[in-house]
Coordinates of C-alpha atoms in Angstrom, one line a residue:
Chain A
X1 CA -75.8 91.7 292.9
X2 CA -79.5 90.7 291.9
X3 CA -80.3 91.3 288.1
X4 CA -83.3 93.4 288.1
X5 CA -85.8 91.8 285.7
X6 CA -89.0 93.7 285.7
X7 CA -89.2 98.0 287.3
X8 CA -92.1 99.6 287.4
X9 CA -91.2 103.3 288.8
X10 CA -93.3 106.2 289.5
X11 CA -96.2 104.5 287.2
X12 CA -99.3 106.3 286.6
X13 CA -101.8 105.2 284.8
X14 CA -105.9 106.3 284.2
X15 CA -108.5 104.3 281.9
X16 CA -110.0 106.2 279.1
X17 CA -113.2 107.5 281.2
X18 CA -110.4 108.8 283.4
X19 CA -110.3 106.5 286.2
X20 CA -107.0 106.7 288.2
X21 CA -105.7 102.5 288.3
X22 CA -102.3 103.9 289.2
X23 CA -100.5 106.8 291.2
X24 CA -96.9 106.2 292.0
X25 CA -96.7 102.5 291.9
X26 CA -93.5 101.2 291.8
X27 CA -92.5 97.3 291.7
X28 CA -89.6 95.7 291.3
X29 CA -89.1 91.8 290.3
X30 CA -85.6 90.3 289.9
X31 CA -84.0 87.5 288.6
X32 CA -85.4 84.4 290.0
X33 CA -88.5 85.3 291.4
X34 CA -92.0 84.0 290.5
X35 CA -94.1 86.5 291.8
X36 CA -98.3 85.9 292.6
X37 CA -100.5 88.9 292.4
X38 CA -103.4 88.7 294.6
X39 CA -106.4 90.7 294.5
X40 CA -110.3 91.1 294.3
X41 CA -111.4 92.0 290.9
X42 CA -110.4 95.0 289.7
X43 CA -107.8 95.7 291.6
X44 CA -105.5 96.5 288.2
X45 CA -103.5 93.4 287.9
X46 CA -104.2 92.3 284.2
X47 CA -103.7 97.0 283.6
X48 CA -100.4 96.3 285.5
X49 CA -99.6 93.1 283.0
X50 CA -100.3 95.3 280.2
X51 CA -98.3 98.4 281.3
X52 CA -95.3 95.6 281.5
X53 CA -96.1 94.8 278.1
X54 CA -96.0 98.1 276.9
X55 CA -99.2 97.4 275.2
X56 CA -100.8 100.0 277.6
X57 CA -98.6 103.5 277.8
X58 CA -98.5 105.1 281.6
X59 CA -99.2 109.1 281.5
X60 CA -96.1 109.4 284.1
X61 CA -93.3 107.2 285.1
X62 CA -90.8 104.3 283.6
X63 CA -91.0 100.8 282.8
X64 CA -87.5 98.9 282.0
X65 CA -87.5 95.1 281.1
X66 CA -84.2 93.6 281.9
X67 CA -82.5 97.2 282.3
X68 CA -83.9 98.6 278.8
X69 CA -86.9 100.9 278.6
X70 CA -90.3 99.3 277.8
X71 CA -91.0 100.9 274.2
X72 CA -94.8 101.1 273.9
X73 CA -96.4 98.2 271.2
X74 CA -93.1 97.2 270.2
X75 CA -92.3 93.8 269.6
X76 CA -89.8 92.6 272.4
X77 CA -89.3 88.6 272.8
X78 CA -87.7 88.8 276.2
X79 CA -91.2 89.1 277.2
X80 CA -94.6 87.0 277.0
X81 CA -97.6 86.7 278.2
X82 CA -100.0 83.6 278.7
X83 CA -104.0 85.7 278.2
X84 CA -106.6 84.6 280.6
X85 CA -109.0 83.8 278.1
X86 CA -106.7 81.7 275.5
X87 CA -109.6 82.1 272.8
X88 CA -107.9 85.9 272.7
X89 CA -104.8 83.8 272.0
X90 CA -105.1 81.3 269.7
X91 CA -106.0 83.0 266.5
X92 CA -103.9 80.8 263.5
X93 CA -105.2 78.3 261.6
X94 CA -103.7 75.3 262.9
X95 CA -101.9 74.6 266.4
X96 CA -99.0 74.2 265.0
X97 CA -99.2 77.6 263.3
X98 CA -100.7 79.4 266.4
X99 CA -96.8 77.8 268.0
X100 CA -94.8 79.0 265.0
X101 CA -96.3 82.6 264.8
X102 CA -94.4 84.3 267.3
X103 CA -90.7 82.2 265.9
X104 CA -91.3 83.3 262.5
X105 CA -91.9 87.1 263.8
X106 CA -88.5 86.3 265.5
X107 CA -86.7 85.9 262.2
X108 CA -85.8 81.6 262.7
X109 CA -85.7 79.8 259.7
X110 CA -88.3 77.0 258.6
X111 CA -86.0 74.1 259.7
X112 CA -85.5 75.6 263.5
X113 CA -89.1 77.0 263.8
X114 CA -90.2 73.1 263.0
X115 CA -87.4 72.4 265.7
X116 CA -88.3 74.1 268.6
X117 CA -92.1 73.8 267.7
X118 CA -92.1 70.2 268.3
X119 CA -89.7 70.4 271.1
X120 CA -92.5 72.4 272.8
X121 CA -95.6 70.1 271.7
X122 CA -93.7 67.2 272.8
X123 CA -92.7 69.0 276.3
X124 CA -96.7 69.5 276.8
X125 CA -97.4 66.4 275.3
X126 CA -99.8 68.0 272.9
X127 CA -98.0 67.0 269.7
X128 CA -101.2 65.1 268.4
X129 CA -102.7 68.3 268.5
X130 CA -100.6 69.7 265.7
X131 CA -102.6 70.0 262.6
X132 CA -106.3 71.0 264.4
X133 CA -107.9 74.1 264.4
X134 CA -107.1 75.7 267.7
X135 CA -110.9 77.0 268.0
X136 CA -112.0 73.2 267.8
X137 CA -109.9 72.4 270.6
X138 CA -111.1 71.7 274.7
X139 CA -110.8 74.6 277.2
X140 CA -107.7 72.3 278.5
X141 CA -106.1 71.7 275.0
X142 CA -106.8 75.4 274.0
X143 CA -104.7 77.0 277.2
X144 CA -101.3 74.1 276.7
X145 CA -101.3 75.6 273.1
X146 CA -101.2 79.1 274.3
X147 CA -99.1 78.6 276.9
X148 CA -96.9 76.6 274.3
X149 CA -96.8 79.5 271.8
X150 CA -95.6 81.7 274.4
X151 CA -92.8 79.2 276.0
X152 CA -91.3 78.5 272.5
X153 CA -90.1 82.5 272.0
X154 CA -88.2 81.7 275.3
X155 CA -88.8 84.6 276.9
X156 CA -86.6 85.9 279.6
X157 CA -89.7 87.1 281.5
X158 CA -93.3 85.5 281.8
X159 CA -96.9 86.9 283.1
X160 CA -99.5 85.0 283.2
X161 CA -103.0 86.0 283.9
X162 CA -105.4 83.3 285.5
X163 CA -103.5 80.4 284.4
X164 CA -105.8 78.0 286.5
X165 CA -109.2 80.1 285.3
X166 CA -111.6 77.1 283.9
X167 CA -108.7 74.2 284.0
X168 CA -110.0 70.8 285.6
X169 CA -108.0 69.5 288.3
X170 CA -106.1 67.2 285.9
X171 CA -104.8 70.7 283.2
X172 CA -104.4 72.5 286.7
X173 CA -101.6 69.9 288.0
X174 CA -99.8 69.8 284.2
X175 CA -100.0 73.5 284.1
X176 CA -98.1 73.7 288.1
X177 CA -95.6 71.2 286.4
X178 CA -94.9 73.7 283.5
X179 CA -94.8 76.6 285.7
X180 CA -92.1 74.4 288.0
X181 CA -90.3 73.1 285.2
X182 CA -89.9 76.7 283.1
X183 CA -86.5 78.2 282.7
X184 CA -87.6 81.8 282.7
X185 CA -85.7 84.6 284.8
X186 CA -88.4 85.6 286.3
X187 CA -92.5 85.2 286.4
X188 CA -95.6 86.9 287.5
X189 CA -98.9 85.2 287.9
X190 CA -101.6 86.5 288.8
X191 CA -104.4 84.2 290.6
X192 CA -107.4 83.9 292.5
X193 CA -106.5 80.2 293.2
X194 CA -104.3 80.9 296.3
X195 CA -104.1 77.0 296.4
X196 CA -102.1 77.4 293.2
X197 CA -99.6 80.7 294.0
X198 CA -98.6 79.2 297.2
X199 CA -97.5 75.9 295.4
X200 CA -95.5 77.6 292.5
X201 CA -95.0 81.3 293.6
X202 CA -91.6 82.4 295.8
X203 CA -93.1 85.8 296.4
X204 CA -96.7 87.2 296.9
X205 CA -97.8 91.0 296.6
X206 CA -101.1 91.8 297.8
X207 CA -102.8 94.2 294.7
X208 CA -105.9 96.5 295.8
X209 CA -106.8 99.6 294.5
X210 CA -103.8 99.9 292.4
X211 CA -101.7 99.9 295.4
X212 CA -99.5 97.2 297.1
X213 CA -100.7 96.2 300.3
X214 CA -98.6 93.4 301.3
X215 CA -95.5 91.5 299.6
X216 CA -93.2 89.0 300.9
X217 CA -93.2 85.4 300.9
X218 CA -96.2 83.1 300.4
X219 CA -96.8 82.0 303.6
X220 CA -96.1 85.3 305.4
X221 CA -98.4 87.1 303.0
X222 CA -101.3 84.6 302.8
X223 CA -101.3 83.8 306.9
X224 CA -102.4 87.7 307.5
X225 CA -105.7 86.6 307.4
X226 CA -106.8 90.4 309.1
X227 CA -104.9 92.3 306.6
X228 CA -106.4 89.8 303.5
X229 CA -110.0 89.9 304.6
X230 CA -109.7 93.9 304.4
X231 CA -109.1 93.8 300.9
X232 CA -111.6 90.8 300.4
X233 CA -109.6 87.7 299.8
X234 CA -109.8 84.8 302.1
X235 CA -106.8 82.8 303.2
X236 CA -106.0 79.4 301.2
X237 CA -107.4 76.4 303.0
X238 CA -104.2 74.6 303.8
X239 CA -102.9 78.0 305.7
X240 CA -106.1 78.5 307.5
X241 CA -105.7 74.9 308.8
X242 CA -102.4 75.4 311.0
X243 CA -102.8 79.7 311.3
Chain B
X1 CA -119.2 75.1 277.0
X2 CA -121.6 75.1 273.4
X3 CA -119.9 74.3 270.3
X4 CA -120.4 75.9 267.2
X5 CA -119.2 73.8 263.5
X6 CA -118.7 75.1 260.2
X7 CA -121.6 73.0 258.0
X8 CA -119.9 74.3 255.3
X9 CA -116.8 72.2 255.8
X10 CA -119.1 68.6 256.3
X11 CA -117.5 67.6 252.9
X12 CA -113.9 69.0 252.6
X13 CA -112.6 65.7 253.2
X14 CA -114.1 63.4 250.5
X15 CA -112.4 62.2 247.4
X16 CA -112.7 63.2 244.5
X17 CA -110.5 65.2 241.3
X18 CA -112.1 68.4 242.5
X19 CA -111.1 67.9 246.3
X20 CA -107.4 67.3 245.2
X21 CA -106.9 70.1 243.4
X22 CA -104.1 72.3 244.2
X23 CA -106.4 74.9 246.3
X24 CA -104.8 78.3 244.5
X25 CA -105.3 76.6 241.0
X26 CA -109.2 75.5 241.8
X27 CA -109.9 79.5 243.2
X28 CA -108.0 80.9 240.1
X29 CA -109.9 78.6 237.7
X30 CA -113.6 78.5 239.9
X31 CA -112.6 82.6 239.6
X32 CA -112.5 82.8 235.9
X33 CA -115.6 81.1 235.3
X34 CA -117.5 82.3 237.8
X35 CA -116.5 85.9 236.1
X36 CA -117.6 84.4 232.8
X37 CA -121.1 83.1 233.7
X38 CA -121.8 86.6 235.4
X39 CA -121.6 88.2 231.9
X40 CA -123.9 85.9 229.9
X41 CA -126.8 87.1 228.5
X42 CA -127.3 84.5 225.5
X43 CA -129.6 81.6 225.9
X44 CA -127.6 79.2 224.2
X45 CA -124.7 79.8 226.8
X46 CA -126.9 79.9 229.7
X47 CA -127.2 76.0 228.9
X48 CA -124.2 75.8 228.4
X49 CA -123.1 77.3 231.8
X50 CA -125.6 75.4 234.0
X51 CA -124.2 72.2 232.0
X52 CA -120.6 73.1 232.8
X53 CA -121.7 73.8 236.5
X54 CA -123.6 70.6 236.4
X55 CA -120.8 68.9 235.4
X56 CA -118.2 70.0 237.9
X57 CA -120.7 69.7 241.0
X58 CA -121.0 65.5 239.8
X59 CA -116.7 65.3 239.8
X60 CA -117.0 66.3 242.8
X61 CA -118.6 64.0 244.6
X62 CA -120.5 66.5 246.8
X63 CA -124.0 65.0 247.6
X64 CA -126.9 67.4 245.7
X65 CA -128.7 67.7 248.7
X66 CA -125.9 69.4 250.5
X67 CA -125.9 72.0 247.2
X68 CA -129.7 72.6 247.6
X69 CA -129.1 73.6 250.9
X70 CA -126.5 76.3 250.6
X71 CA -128.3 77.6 247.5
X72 CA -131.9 77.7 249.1
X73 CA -131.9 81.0 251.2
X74 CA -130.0 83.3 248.7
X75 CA -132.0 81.5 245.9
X76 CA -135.5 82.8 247.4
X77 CA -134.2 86.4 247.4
X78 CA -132.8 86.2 243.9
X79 CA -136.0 84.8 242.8
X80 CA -137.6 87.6 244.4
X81 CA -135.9 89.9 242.4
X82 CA -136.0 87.8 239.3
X83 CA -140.0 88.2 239.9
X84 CA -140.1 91.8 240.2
X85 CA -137.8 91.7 236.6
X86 CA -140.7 89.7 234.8
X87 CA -142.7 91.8 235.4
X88 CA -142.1 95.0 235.7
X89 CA -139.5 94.9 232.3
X90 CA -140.8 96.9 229.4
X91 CA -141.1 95.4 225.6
X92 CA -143.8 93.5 223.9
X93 CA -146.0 91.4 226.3
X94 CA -147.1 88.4 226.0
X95 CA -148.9 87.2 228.4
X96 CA -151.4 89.5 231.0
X97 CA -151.8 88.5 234.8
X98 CA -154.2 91.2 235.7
X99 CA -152.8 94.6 235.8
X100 CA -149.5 93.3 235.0
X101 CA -147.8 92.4 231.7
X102 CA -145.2 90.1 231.0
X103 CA -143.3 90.9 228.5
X104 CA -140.7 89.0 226.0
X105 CA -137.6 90.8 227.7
X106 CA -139.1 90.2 231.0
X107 CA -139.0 86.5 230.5
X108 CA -135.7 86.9 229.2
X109 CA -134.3 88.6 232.4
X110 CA -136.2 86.4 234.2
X111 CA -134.3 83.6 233.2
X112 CA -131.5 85.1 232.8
X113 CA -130.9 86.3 236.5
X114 CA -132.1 82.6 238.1
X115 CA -129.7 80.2 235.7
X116 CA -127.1 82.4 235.9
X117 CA -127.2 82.4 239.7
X118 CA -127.6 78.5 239.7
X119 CA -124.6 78.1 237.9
X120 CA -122.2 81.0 239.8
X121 CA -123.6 79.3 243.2
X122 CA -123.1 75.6 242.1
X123 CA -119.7 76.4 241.6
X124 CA -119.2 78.5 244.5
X125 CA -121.1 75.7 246.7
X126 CA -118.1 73.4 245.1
X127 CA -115.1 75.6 245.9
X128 CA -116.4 76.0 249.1
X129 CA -117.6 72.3 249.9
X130 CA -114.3 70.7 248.7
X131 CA -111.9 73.0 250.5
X132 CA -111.6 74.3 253.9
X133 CA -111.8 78.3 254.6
X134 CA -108.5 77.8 256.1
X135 CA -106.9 76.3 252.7
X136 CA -108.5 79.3 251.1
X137 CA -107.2 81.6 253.0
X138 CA -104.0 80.4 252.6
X139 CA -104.4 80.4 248.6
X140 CA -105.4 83.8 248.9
X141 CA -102.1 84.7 250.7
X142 CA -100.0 82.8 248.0
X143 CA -101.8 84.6 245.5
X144 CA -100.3 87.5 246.8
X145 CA -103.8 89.0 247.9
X146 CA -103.1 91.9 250.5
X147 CA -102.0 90.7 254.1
X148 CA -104.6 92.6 255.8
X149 CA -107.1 91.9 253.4
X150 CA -106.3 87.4 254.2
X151 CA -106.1 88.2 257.7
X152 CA -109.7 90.2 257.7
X153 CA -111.0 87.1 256.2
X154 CA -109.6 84.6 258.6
X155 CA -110.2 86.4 261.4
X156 CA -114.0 86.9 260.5
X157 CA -113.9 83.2 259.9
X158 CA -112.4 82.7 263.0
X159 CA -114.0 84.4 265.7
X160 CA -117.4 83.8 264.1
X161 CA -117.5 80.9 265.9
X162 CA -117.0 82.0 269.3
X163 CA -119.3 85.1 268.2
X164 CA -122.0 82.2 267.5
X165 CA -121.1 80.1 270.7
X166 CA -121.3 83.6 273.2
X167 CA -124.8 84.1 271.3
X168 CA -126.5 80.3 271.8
X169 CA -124.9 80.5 275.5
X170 CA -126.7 83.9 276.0
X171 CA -129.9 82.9 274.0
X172 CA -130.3 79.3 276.4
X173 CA -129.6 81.9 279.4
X174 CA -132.4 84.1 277.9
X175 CA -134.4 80.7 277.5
X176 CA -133.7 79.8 281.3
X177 CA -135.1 82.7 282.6
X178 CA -138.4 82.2 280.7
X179 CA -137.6 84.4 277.9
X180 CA -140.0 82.8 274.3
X181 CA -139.0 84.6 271.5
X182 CA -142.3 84.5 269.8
X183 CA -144.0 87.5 270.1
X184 CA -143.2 91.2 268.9
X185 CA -142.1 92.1 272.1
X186 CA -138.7 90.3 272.0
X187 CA -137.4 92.6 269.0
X188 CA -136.3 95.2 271.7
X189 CA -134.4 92.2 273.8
X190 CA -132.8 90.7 270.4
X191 CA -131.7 94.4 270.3
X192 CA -129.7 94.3 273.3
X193 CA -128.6 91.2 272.8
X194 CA -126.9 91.8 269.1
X195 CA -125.5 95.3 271.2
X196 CA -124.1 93.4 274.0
X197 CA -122.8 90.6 270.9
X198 CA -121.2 93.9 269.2
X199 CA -119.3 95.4 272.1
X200 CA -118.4 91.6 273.2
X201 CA -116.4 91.3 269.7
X202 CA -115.2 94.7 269.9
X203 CA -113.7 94.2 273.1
X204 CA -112.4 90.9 272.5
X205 CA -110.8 92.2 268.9
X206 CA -108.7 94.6 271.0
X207 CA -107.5 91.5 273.3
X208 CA -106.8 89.4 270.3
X209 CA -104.8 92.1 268.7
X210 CA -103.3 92.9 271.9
X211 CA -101.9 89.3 272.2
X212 CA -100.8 89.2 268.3
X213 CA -98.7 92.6 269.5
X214 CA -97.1 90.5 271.8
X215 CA -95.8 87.7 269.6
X216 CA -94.7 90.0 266.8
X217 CA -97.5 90.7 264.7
X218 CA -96.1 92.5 261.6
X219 CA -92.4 91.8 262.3
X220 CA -91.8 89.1 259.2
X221 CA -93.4 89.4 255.8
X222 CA -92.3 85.8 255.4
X223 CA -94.9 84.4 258.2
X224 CA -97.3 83.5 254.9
X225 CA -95.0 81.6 252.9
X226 CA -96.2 78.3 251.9
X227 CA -94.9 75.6 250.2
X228 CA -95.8 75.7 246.7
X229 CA -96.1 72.1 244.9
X230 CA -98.4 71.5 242.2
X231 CA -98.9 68.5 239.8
X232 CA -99.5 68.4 235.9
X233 CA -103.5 68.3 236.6
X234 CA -103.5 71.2 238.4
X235 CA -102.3 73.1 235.5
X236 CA -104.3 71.3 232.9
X237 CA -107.2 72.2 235.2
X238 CA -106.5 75.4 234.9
X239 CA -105.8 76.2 231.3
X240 CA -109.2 74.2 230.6
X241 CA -110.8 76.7 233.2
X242 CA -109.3 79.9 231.4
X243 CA -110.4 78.7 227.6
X244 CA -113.6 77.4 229.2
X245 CA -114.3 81.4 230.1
X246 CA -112.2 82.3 227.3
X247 CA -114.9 80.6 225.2
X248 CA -117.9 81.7 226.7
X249 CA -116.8 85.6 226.4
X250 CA -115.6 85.1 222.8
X251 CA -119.7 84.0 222.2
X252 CA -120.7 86.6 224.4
X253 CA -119.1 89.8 223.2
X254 CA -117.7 88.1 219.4
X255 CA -119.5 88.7 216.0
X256 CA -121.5 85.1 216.0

């Protein structure tokens, strides 16, 4: 039997100013999948992230994380999250700090947080950056060293929101390599570079209006270029070519 | 993307005694005196405070200019004030400008106020020119200061820069669209722009705590331990510090 990873069941969830993002959503993500949430802006994809988190609380429904319920703002290490704008990120005074933050909140000792900290910088090859101040750091630099502080709490589950956002080509094609190489259970990414979630994603769901619209696999979801251009997203280049 | 640099920090890495100081010993020590000078209302140890100040800025190596610069800005509105004391004290007067007297005591406050704040700012110009916020910071959290207080501190250090980067980015997009910020009639636009600024960092406060959340902010009370090594001139730095102030209270408040 599949190990659930990720349920989201009978969710619903309004903004402040009331806005409805969510009325009886329901997702499941299980062991194994890397799952791409497409959408226009707005759509609630970074609300759903959130709600996964438990940094947001829904009004109604159930959120469960490897079979335990989602407590709301409590610290839970099976789960991280890469922030599409790592300046929200990155707030320690040194790299290497920013890496050991979430160990030492774990409870490791000095000796294995220095351990599995350069295990990390070395895997993303950004062990010179060790002693500079995150904020002095490239776009480029600044995202590996998020992404770096998340993937050393080895979390069972992974979202990341607009990995690709403001990466050159050359961060772009490390970040698919980390994203191929992780270990995780399970990920969800979501992305407006379709490009991207075809090459790394095994399962796509199609996000509008805080409803799911399509989901399936890549190809299946991203070829239904009627369905797609209804909710405004245009298929990926390399589909369009041989649809 | 626009970067913004700390100025302050142009120096941090020369060499000299000061800027090898153990950083918790240099705040504790810079702390007394400055403490010290602010209660000085003798002559004689006004002298002597600017000398001491003097003295510490040429250890460390920090270039004078570099001094005059931070002091500059704050120094116009102290004098300012320091004016407004010369004349507007009461006592004997000695001197008449017009309607106005200047009196003995004014002179005296006069004085007082603008070496007292030469001296407090050289020193504070040379903690902060021969350390790095961050190494503060960090002192501060050794120190045992409050958590939240450190964190407050870092973070305002922290985000200022992006703060500043978000507001030259804006002000060169203001700029493109023809936008001169010369005349009157830009105060209302500077308005919106320090509002938009405000709910910018508001927003982006709640994202950054959002994300702390998330790796465990608050879990471990150990996350600020340092490691704590400090030499024989740290301490000697110190305990010269401490009977330095010592010395100048003694004159201060003591029967001589």
């Amino acid at each position: 039997m599949v190990r659930k990873v990720l349920e989201l069941e009978n969710i619903e969830y309004s903004h402040d100013d009331g806005h409805q993002i969510f009325s009886n959503f329901n997702l499941t993500i299980n062991d194994g999948e890397t799952v791409g949430i497409v959408g226009s802006n707005g759509t609630g994809k970074t609300t759903m992230f959130l709600l996964s988190t438990g940094i947001y609380q829904p009004k109604k429904g159930q959120i469960r994380l490897l079979g335990k319920k989602v407590s709301p703002r409590k610290f839970n290490p099976s789960i991280g999250m890469v922030f599409q704008n790592q300046d929200d990120q990155l707030f320690s005074p040194s790299v290497y700090e920013d890496i050991a933050f979430g160990l030492l909140n774990m409870g490791f000792d000095n000796v294995a947080v220095e351990k599995k900290a350069s295990k990390i910088m070395d895997r993303l090859n950004i062990s010179h950056l060790k002693n500079k101040q995150p904020h002095h750091l490239s776009g480029g630099e600044k995202r590996l060293v998020a992404i770096a502080g998340v993937l050393v709490m080895e979390p069972e589950f992974i979202i990341w929101d607009e990995p690709t956002s403001n990466l050159d080509m050359r961060y772009r094609r490390r970040l698919i390599d980390i994203i191929k190489d992780s270990q995780q259970s399970a990920m969800m990414i979501a992305s407006h570079d379709l490009e991207f979630i075809l090459e790394v994603c095994n399962r796509v769901i199609l996000l509008d209006n805080g409803q799911i619209i399509l989901d399936g696999p890549p190809k299946k979801v991203l070829r239904n270029e009627l369905v797609l251009s209804q909710h405004g997203i245009e298929i990926p280049f390399s589909l369009k070519q041989f649809n | 993307m626009i970067h913004i640099h700390s100025s302050v920090e142009e120096h941090v890495h020369l060499v000299s005694p000061i800027h090898q100081l153990d950083t918790r010993f240099k705040l504790i020590g810079m702390l007394f005196l400055i403490f010290s000078f602010a209660f000085i209302s003798k002559i004689e140890l006004l002298i002597f405070s600017i000398f001491v100040s003097f003295f510490i800025l040429t250890i460390s190596k920090l270039p004078f200019r570099f001094v005059l610069q931070r002091i500059k800005l704050p120094g116009l509105l102290i004098f300012m004030v320091a004016i407004v004391t010369l004349f507007f004290s009461e006592g004997s007067a000695v001197f008449h400008l017009g309607p106005l007297s200047v009196t003995k005591e004014g002179i005296h406050s006069f004085i007082l106020i603008l070496v007292r704040f030469i001296s407090i700012m050289m020193l504070m110009v040379v903690l902060l020119g021969s350390t790095s916020i961050i190494q503060i910071i960090k002192a501060m959290r050794d120190l045992k200061l409050p958590t939240l207080l450190c964190d407050m501190i870092f973070f305002s250090y922290r985000y200022i820069f992006e703060l500043g980067n978000d507001l030259k980015t804006m002000h060169i997009a203001m700029n493109m669209r023809g936008f001169r910020s010369k005349s009157i009639l830009s105060i209302p636009t500077f308005a919106l722009l320090s509002g938009s600024l405000l709910i910018r960092s508001y927003e982006q406060s709640d994202r950054v705590y959002n994300a702390m959340t998330l790796r465990g902010y608050g879990q471990n009370s150990n996350y600020y331990k340092q490691e704590t090594s400090y030499t024989l001139v740290d301490c000697i730095w110190l305990i010269i510090l401490i009977l330095l102030s010592a010395f100048i209270l003694c004159i201060e408040f003591g029967p001589y």
